[in-house]
PDB file of C-alpha atoms in Angstrom:
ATOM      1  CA  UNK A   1     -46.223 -22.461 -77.993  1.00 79.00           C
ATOM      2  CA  UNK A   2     -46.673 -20.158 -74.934  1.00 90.00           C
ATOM      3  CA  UNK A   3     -46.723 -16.490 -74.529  1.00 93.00           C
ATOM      4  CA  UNK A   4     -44.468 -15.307 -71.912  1.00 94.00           C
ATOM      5  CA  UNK A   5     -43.985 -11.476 -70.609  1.00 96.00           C
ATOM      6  CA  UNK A   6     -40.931 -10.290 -69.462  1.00 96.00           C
ATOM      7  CA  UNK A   7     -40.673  -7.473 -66.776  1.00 94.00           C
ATOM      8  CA  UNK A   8     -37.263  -5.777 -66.791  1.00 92.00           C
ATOM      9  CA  UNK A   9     -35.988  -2.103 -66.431  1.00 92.00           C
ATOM     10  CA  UNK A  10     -32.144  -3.001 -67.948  1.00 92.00           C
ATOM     11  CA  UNK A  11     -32.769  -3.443 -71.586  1.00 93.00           C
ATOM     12  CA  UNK A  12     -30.147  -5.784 -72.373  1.00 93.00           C
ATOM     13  CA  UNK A  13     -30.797  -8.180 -70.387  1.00 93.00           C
ATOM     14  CA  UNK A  14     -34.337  -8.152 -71.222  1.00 92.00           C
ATOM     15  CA  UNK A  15     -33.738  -8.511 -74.607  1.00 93.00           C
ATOM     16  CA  UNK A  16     -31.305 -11.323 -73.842  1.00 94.00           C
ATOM     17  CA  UNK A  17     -34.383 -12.902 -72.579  1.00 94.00           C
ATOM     18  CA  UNK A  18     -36.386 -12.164 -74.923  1.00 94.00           C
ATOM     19  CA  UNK A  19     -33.491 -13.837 -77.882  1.00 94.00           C
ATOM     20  CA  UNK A  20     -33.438 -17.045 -76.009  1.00 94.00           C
ATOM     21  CA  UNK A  21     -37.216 -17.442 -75.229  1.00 94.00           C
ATOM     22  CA  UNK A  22     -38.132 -16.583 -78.945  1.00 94.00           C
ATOM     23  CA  UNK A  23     -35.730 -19.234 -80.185  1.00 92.00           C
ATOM     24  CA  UNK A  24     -37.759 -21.536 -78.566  1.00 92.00           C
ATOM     25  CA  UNK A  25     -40.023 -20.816 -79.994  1.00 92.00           C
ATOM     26  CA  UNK A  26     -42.346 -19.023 -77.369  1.00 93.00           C
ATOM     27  CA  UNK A  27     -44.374 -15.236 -77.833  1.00 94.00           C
ATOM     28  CA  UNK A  28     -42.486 -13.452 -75.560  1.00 95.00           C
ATOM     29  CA  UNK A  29     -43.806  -9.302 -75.122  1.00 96.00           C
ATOM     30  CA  UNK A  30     -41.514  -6.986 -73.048  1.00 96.00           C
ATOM     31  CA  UNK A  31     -41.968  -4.458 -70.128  1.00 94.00           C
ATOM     32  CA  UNK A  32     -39.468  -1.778 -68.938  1.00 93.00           C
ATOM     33  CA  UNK A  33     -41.126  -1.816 -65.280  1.00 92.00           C
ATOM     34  CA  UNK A  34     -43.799  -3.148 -63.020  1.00 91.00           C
ATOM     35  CA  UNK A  35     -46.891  -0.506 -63.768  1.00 92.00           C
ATOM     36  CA  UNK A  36     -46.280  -1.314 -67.373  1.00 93.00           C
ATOM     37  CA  UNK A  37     -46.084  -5.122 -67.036  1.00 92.00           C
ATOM     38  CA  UNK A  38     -49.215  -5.119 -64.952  1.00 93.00           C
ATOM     39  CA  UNK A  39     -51.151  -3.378 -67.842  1.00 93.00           C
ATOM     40  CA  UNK A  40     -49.370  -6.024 -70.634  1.00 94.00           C
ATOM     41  CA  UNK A  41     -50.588  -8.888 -68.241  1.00 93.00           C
ATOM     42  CA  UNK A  42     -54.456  -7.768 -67.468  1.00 93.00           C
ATOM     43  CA  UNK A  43     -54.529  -7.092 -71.201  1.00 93.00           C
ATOM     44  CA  UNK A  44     -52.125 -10.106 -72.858  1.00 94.00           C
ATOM     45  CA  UNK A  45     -52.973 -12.574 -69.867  1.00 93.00           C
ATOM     46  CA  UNK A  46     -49.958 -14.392 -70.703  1.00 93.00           C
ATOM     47  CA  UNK A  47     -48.892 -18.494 -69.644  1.00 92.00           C
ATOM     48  CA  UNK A  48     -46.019 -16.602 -67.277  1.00 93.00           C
ATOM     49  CA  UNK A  49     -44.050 -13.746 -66.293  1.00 93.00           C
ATOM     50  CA  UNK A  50     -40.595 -13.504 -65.817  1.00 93.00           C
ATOM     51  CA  UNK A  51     -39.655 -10.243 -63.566  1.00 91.00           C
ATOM     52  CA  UNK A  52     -36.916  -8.492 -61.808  1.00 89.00           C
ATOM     53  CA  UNK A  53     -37.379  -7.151 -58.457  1.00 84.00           C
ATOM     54  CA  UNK A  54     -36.276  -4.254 -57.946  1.00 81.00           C
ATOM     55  CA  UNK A  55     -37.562  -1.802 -60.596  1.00 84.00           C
ATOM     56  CA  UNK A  56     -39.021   1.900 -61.117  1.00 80.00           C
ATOM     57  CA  UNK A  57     -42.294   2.926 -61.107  1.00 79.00           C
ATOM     58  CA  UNK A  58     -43.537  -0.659 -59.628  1.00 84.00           C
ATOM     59  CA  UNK A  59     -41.285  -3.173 -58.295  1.00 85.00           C
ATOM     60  CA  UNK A  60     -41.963  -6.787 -58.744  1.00 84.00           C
ATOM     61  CA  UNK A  61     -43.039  -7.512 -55.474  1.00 85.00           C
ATOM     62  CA  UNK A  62     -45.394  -4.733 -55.534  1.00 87.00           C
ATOM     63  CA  UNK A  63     -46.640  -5.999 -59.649  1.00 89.00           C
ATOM     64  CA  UNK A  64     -47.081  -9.106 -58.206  1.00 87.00           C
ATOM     65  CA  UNK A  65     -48.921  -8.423 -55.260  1.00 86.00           C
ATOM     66  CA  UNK A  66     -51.768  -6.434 -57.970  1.00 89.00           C
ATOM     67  CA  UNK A  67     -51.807  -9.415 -60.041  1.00 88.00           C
ATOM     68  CA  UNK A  68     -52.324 -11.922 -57.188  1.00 86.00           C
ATOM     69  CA  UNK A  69     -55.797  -9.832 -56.336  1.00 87.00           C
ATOM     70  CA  UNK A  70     -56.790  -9.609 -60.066  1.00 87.00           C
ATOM     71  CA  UNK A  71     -59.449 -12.289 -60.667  1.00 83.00           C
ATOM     72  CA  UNK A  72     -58.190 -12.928 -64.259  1.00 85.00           C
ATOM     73  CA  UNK A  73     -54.511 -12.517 -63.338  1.00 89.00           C
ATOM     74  CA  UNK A  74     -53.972 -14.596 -60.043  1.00 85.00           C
ATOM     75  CA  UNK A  75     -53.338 -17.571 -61.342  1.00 84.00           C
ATOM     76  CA  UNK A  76     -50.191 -16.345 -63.593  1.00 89.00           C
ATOM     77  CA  UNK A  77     -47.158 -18.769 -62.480  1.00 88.00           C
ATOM     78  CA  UNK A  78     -44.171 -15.824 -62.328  1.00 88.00           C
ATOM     79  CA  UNK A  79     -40.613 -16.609 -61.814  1.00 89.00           C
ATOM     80  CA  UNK A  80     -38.533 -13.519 -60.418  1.00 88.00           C
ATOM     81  CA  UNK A  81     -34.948 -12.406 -61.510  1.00 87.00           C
ATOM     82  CA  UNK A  82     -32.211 -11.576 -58.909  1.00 79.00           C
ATOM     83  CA  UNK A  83     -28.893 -10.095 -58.720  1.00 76.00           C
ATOM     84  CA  UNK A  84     -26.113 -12.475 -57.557  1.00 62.00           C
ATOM     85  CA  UNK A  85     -26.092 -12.868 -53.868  1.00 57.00           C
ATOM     86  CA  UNK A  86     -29.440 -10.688 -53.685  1.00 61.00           C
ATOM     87  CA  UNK A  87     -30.731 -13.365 -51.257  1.00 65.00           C
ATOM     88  CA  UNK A  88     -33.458 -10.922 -49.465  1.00 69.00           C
ATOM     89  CA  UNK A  89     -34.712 -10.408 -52.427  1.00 66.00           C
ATOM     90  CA  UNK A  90     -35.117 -13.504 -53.570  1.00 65.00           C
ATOM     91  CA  UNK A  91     -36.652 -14.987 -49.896  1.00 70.00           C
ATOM     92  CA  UNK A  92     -39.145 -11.972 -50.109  1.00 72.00           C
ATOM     93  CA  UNK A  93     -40.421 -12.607 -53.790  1.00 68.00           C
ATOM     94  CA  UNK A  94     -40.538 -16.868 -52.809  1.00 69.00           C
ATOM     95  CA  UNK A  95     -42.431 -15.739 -49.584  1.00 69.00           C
ATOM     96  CA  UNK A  96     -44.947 -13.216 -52.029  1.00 67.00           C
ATOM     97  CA  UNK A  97     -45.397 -16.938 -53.740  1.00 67.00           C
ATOM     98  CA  UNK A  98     -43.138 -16.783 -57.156  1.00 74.00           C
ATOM     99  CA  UNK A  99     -43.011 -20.457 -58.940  1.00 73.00           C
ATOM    100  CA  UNK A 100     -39.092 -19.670 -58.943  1.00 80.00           C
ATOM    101  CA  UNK A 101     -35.895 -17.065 -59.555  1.00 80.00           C
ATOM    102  CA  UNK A 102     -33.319 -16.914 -61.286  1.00 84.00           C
ATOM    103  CA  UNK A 103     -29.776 -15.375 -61.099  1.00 84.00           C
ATOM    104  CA  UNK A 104     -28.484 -12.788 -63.048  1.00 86.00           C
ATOM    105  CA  UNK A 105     -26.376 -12.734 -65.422  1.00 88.00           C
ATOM    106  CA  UNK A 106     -29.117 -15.107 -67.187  1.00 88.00           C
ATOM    107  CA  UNK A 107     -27.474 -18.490 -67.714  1.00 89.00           C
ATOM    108  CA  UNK A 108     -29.005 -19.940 -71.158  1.00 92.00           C
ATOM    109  CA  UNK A 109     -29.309 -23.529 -69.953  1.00 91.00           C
ATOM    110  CA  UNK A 110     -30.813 -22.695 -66.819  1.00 89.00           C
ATOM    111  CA  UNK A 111     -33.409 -20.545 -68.078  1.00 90.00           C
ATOM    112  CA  UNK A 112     -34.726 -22.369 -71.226  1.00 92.00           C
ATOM    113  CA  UNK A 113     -35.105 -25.317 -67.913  1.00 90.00           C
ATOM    114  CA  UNK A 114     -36.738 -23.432 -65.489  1.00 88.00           C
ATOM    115  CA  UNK A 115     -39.141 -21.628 -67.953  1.00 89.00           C
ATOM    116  CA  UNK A 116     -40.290 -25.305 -69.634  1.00 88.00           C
ATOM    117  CA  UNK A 117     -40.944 -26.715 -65.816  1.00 86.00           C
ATOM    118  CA  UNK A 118     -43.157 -24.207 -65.056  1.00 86.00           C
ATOM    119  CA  UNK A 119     -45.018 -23.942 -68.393  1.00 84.00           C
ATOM    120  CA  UNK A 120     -45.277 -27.617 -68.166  1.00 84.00           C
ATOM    121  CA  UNK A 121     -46.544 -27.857 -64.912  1.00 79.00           C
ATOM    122  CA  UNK A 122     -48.808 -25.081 -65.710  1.00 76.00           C
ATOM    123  CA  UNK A 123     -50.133 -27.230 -68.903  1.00 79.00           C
ATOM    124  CA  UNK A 124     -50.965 -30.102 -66.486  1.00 76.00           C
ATOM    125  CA  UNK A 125     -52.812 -28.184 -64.162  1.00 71.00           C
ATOM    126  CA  UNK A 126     -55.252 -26.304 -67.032  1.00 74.00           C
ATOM    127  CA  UNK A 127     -55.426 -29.850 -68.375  1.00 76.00           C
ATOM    128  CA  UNK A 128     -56.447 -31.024 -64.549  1.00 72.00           C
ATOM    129  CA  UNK A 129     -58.763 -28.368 -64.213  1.00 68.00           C
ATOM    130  CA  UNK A 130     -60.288 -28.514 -67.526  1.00 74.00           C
ATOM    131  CA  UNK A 131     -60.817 -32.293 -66.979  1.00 72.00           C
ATOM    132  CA  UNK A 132     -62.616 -31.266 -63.825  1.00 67.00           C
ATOM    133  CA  UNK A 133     -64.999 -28.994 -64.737  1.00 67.00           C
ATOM    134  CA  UNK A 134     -66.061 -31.113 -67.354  1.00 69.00           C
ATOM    135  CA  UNK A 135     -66.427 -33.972 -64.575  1.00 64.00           C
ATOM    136  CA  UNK A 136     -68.479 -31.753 -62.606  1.00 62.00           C
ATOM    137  CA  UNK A 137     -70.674 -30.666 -65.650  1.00 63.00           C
ATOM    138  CA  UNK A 138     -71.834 -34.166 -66.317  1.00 60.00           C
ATOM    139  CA  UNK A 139     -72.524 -34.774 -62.939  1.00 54.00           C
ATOM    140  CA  UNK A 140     -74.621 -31.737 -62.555  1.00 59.00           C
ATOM    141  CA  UNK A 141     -76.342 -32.524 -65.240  1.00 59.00           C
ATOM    142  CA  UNK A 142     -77.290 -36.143 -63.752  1.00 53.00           C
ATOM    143  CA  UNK A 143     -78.086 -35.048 -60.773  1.00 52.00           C
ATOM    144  CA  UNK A 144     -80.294 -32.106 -62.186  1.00 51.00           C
ATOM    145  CA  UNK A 145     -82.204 -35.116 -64.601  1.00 54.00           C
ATOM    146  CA  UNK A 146     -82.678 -37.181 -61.899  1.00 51.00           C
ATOM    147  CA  UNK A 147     -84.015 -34.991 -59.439  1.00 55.00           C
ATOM    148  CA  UNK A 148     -85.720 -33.406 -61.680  1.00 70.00           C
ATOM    149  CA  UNK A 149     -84.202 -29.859 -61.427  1.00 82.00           C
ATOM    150  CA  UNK A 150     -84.069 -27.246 -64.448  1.00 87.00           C
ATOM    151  CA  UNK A 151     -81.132 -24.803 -64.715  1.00 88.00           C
ATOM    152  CA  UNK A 152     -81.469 -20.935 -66.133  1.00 90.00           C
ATOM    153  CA  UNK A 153     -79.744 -18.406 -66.887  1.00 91.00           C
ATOM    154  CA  UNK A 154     -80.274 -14.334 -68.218  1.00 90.00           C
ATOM    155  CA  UNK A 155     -77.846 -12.335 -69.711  1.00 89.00           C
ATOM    156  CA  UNK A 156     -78.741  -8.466 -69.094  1.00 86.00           C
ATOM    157  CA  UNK A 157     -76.228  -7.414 -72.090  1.00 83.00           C
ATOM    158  CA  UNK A 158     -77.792  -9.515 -74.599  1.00 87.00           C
ATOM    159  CA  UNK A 159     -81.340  -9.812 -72.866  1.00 85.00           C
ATOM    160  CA  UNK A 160     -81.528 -13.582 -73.776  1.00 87.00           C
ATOM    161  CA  UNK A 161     -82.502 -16.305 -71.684  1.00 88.00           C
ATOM    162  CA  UNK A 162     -81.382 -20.131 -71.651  1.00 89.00           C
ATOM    163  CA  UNK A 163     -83.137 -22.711 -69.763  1.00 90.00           C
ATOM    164  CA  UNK A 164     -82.399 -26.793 -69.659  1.00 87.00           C
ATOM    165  CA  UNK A 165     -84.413 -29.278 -70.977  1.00 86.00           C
ATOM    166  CA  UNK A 166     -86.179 -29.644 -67.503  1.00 87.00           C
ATOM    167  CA  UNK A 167     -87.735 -26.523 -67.398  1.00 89.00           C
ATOM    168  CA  UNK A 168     -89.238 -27.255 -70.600  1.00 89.00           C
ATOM    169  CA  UNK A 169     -90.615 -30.032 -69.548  1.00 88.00           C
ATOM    170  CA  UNK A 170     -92.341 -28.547 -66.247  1.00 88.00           C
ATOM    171  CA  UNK A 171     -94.282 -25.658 -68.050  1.00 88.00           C
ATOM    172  CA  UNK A 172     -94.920 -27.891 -71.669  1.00 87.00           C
ATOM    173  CA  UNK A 173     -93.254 -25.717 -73.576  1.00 84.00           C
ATOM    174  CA  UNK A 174     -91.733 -26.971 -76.935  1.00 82.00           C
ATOM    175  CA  UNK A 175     -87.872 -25.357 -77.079  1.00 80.00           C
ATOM    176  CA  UNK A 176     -88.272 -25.152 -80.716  1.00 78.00           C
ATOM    177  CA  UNK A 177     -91.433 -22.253 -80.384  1.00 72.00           C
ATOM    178  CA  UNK A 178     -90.285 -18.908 -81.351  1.00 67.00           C
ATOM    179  CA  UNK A 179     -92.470 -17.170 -78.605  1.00 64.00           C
ATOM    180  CA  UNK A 180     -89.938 -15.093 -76.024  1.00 71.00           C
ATOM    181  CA  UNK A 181     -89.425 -17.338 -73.058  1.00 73.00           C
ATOM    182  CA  UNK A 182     -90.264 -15.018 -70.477  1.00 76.00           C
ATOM    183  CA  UNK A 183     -93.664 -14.230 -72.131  1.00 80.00           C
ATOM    184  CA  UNK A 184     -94.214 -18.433 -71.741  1.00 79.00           C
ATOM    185  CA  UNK A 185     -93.164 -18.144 -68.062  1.00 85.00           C
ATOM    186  CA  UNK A 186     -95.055 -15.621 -67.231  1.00 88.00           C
ATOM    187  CA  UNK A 187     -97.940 -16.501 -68.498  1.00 87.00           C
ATOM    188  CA  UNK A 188     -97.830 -20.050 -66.730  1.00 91.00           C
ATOM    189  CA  UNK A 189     -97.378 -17.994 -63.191  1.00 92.00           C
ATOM    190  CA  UNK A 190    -101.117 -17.426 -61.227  1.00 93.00           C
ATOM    191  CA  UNK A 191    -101.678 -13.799 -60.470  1.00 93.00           C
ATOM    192  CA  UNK A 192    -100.275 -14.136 -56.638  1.00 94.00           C
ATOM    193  CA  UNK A 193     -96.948 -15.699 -58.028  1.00 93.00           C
ATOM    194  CA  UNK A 194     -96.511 -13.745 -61.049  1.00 93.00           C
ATOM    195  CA  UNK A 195     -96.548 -10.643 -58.797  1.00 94.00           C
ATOM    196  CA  UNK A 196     -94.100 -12.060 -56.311  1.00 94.00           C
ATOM    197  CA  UNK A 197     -92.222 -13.481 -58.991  1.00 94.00           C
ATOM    198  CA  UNK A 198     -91.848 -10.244 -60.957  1.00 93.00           C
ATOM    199  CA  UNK A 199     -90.641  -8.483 -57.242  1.00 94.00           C
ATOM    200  CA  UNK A 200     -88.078 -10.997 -56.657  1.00 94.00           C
ATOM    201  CA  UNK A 201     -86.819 -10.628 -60.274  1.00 92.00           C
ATOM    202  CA  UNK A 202     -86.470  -6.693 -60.457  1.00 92.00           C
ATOM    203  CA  UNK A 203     -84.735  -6.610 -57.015  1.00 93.00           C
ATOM    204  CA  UNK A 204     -82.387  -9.853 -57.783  1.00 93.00           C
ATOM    205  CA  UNK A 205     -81.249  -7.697 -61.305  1.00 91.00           C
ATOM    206  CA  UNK A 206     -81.282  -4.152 -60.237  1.00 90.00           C
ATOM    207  CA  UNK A 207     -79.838  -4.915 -56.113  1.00 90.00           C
ATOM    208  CA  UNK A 208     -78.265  -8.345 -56.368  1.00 91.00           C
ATOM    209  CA  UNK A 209     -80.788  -9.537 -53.978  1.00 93.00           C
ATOM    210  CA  UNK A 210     -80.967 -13.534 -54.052  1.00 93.00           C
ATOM    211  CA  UNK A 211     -84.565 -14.796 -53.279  1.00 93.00           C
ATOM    212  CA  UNK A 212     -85.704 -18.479 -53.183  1.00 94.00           C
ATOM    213  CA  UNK A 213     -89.777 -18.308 -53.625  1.00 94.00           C
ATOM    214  CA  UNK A 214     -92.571 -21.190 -54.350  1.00 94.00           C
ATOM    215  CA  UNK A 215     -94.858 -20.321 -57.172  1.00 95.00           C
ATOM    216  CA  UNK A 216     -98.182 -21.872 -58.600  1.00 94.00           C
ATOM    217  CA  UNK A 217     -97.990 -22.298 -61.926  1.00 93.00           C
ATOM    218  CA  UNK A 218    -100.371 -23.899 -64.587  1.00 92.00           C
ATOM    219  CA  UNK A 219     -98.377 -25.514 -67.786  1.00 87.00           C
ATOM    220  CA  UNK A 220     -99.462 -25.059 -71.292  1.00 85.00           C
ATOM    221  CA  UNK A 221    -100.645 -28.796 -70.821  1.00 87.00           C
ATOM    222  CA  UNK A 222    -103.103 -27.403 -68.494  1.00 90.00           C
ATOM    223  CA  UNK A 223    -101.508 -29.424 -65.750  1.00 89.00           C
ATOM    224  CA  UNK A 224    -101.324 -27.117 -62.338  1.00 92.00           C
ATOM    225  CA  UNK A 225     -98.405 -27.909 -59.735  1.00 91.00           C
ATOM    226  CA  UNK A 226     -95.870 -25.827 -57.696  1.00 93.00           C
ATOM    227  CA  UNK A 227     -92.664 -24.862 -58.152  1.00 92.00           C
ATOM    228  CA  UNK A 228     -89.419 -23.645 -55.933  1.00 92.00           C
ATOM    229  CA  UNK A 229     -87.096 -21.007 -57.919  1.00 93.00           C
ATOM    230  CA  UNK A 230     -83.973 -20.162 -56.823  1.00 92.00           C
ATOM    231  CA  UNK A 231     -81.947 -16.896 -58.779  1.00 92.00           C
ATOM    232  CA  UNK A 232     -78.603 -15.176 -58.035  1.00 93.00           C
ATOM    233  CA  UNK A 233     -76.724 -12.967 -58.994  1.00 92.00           C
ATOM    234  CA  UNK A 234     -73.925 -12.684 -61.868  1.00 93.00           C
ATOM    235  CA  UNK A 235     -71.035 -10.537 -61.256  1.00 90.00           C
ATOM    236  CA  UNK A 236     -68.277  -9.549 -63.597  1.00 86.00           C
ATOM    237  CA  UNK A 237     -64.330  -8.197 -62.747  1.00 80.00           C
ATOM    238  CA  UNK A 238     -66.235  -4.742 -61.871  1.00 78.00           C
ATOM    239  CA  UNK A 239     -69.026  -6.069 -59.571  1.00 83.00           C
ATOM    240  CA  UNK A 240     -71.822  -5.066 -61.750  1.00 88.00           C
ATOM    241  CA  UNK A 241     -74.413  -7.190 -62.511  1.00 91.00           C
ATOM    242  CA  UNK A 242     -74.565  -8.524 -66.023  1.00 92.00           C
ATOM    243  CA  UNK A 243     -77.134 -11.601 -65.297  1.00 91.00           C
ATOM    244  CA  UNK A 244     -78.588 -13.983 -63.072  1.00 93.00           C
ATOM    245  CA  UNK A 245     -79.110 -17.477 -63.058  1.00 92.00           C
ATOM    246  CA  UNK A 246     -80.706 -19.748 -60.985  1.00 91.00           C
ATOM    247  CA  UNK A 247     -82.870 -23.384 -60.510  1.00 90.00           C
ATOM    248  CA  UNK A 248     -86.323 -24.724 -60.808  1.00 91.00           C
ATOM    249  CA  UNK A 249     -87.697 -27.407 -59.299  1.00 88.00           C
ATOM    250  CA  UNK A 250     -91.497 -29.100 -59.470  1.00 88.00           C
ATOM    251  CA  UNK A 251     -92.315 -29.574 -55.601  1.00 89.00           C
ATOM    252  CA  UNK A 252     -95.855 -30.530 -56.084  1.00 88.00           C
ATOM    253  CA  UNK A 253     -95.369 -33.783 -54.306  1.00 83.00           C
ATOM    254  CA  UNK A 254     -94.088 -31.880 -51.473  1.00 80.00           C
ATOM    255  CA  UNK A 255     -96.739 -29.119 -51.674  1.00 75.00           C
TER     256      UNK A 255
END
């Protein structure tokens, strides 16, 4: 099922909650306050949160607000919890852009409903996006066949490079040699490119710096042509670098 965290300084009713939403078969964790239930949802990343308002420590509107500017978080559907007749409260946490509310004192019908609409429509828009991406995949990779174009990428952690099929085919190389790829690449690069090539690099990895260079290169077929290279930057939650990743292109005909 789904795993759902509930934010709530009055223990009873969170435990309430947490009866009804376990009978339904659902993970449900617990949080006494906001600052807590922002550290159980960076670290649990649950399918939604169900939070009071007003709380200690962190209130929901303030949780929420943390959550919305959290890369990993944002995209949590939460449905706040009000007091009867708390109608401020509930216009401010709609406004701060909560899927929903509900009333207090928790009503079991209504909850069990408004907790499966939202995990449903939440379902249907990972499926939507999911379906998407791989759309946008397969077109990618057409459109980098056709024209010709070779994707890379480096991983700074593990100090491994991938390339596509295409760049193996512009420098020769077989993809099942065991020799390191950059070794292959640079040893395909004339002197004037290998030395731009190996400036761009360093600053693109140590400064972020993207560059977008044309380089002579001679393939292990002994074929010479030019090529355009294109590398970014990588960033994770922390803006550090941990890779880059870029295209390659034969331009010859252009050249």
């Amino acid at each position: 099922m789904y795993k759902i965290l509930i934010v709530e300084d009055t223990r009873l009713i969170r435990e309430e909650i947490y009866d009804i939403l376990s009978l339904e078969g659902h993970t449900v964790l617990q949080a006494e306050n906001g600052d807590v239930g922002y550290k159980m949802a960076i670290t649990n990343l649950p399918d939604l949160i169900i939070s009071d308002i007003l709380m200690p420590e962190l209130n929901g509107l303030d949780m929420f607000e943390k959550l919305k500017e959290n890369k990993k978080t944002k995209r949590i559907p939460l449905i706040f919890l009000s007091a009867k007749g708390g109608y401020e409260d509930i216009r401010s946490g709609m406004n701060a852009g909560a899927e929903d509310y509900l009333i207090k004192p928790i009503i079991t019908d209504e909850l069990v409903e408004v907790v499966n609409r939202k995990l449903e429509k939440q379902q249907l828009i990972k499926t939507n996006i999911d379906n998407l991406i791989d759309e946008n995949k397969f077109i990618l990779k057409e459109a980098g066949r056709m024209a010709k174009i070779g994707f890379w990428t480096f991983d700074k952690q593990t100090n491994t490079t991938t390339w596509s099929k295409i760049v193996y085919e512009i420098f020769s190389i077989d993809p099942k040699q065991k020799t390191s790829k950059s070794i292959k690449f640079l040893n395909c690069l004339e002197q004037k490119s290998k030395e731009k090539f190996i400036k761009a690099k360093k600053n693109l990895i140590n400064n972020g710096v993207y560059y977008d260079i044309e380089l002579q290169i001679t393939s292990l077929k002994n074929k010479k042509c030019w090529i355009q290279e294109i590398g970014e930057p990588i960033y994770n939650d922390e803006k550090d670098i941990i890779g880059i990743r870029g295209v390659i292109r034969d331009i010859t005909s252009l050249k």
